[in-house]
Coordinates of C-alpha atoms in Angstrom, one line a residue:
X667 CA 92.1 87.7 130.7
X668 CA 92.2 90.8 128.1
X669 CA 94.8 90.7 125.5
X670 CA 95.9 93.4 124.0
X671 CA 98.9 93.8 120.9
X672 CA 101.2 96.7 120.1
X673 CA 103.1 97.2 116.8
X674 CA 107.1 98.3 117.6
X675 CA 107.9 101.1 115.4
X676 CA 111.0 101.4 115.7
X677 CA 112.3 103.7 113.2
X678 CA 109.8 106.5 115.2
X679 CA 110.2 105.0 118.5
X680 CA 106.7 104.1 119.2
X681 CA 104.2 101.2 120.1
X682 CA 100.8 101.2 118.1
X683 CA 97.7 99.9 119.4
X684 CA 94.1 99.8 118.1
X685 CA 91.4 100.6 120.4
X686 CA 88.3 99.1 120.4
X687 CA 86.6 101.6 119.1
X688 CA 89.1 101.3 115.8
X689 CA 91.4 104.2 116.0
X690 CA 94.6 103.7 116.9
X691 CA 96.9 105.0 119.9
X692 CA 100.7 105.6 120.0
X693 CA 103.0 105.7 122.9
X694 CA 106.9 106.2 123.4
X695 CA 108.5 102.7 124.0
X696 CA 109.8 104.1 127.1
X697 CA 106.8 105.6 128.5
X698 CA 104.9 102.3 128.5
X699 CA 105.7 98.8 130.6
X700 CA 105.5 97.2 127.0
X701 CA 108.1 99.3 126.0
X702 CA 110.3 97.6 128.9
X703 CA 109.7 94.4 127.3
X704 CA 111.1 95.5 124.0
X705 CA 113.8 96.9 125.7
X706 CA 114.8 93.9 127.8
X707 CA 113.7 91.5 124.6
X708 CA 112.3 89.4 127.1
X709 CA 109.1 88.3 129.3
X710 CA 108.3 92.0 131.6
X711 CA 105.3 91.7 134.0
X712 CA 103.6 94.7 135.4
X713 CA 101.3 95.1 138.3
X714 CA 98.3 92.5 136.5
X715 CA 99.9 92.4 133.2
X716 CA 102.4 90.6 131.3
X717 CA 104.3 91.4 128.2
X718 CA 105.1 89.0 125.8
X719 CA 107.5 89.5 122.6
X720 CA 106.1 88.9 119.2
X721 CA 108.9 88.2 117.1
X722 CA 109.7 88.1 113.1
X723 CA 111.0 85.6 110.6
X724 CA 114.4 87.7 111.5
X725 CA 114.1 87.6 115.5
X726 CA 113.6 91.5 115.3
X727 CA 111.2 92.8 117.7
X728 CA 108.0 93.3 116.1
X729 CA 105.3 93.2 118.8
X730 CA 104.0 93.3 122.2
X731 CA 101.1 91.0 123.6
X732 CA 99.7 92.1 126.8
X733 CA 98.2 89.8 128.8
X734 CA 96.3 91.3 131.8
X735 CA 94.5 89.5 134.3
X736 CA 90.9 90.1 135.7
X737 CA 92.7 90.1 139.4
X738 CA 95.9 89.7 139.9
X739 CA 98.9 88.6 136.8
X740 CA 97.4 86.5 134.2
X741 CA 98.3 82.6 134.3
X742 CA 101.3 81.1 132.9
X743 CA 101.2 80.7 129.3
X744 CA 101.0 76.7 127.7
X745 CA 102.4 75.5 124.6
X746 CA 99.7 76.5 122.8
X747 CA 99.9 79.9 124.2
X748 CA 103.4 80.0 123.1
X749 CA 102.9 79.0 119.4
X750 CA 99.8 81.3 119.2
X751 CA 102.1 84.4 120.0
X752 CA 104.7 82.4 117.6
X753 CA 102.2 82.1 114.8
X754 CA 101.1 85.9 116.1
X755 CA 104.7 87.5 115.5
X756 CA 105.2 85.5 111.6
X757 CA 101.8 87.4 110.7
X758 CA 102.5 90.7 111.8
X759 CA 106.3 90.1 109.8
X760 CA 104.0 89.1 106.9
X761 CA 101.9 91.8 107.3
X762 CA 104.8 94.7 107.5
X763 CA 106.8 93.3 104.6
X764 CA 103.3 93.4 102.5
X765 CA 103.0 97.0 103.3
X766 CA 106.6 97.7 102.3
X767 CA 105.4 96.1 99.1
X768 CA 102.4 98.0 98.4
X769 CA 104.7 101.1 99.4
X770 CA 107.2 100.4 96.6
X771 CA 104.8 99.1 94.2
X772 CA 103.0 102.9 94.6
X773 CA 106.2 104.3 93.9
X774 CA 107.3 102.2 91.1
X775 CA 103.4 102.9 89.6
X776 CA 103.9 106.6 89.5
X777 CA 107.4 106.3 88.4
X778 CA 106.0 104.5 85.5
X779 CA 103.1 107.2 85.0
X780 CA 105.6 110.0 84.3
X781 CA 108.5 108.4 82.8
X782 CA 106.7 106.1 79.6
X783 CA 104.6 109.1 78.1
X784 CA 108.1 110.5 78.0
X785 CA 108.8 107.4 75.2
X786 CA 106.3 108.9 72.9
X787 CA 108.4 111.9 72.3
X788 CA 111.4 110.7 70.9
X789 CA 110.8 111.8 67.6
X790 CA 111.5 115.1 68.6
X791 CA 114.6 115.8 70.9
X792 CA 113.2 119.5 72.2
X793 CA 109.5 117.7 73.5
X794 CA 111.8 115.2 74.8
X795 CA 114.2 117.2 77.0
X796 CA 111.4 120.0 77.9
X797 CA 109.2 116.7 79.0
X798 CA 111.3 115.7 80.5
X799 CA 112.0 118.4 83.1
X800 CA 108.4 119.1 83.2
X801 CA 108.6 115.2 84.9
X802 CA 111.9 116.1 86.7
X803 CA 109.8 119.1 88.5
X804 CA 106.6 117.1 89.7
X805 CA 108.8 113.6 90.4
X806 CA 111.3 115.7 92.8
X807 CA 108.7 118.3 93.6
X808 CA 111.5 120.9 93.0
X809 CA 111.4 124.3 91.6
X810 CA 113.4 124.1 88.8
X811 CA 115.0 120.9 86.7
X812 CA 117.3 121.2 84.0
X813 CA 118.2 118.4 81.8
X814 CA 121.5 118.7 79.8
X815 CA 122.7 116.7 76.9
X816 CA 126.0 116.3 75.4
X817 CA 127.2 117.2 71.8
X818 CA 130.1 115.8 71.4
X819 CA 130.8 117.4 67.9
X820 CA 130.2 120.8 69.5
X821 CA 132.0 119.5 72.8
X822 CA 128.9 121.5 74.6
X823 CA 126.2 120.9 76.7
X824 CA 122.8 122.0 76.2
X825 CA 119.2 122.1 77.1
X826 CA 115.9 123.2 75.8
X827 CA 114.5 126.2 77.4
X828 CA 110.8 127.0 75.8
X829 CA 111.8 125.5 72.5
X830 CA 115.1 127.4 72.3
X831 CA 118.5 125.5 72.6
X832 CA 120.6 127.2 75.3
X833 CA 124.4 125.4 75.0
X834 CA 127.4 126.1 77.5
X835 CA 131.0 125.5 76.2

């Protein structure tokens, strides 16, 4: 029996699968007999294989085991089958919500890197605004950021453009 397991992607519609070689192959779910198993959310058998569901903490759809026989379908899965692909489904769950983790933890890291230098430029309110849409422009990867501030006494708004106030009634 050979076993192989695809990821579900679902957001892009795919089934990931690393060769044995390492790199990895995707397919559409519905160009693949795996993908009929995701779509039924149920046992799908094929010619020699089978398809089992690997499911999350949630119940989502996660995963697809294949199980394909030497000749013929493989055999009938035992209980220790079944809590294998259990235990199988919990770590790929594990595994996705760590790499949502990482994800956010990157973005909270660079966040961080641009916005506290920002801290040391209080002192001076034109270093300050100019900093900050120097930080506006790489965070948002935009063109141009303008940050405007509020004089109340004035009733204005205003920015710094290359240490000159600009102000707009």
């Amino acid at each position: 029996v050979k076993i192989k397991v695809f990821v579900h992607d679902e957001p892009q519609g795919v089934l990931w699968s690393k060769n044995s070689d390492g790199s990895t192959t995707s397919v559409p779910v519905n160009s693949h007999p795996a993908g009929e198993a995701v779509r039924l959310c149920d046992i799908h058998q094929a010619g020699n294989s089978a398809y089992y569901i690997l499911h999350g903490a949630s119940h989502q759809v996660l995963g697809v085991c294949e199980l394909k026989g030497d000749k013929g379908p493989p055999p009938a899965l035992d209980s220790d089958a079944c809590i294998l692909l259990a235990q199988s489904g919990v770590a790929l769950d594990r595994a996705q919500h760590l790499q949502l983790l990482a994800r956010a933890q990157d973005t909270l890291s660079s966040l961080h890197r641009s916005v506290v230098p920002l801290f040391s430029l209080v002192d001076s309110e034109i270093a300050l605004m100019e900093g900050l849409q120097k930080t506006g422009l790489e965070l948002f990867d935009a063109q141009a950021c303008v940050v405007l501030a509020t004089d109340m006494e004035r009733d204005v708004l205003y920015t710094y453009h290359q240490g000159r106030e600009l102000s707009f009634p």
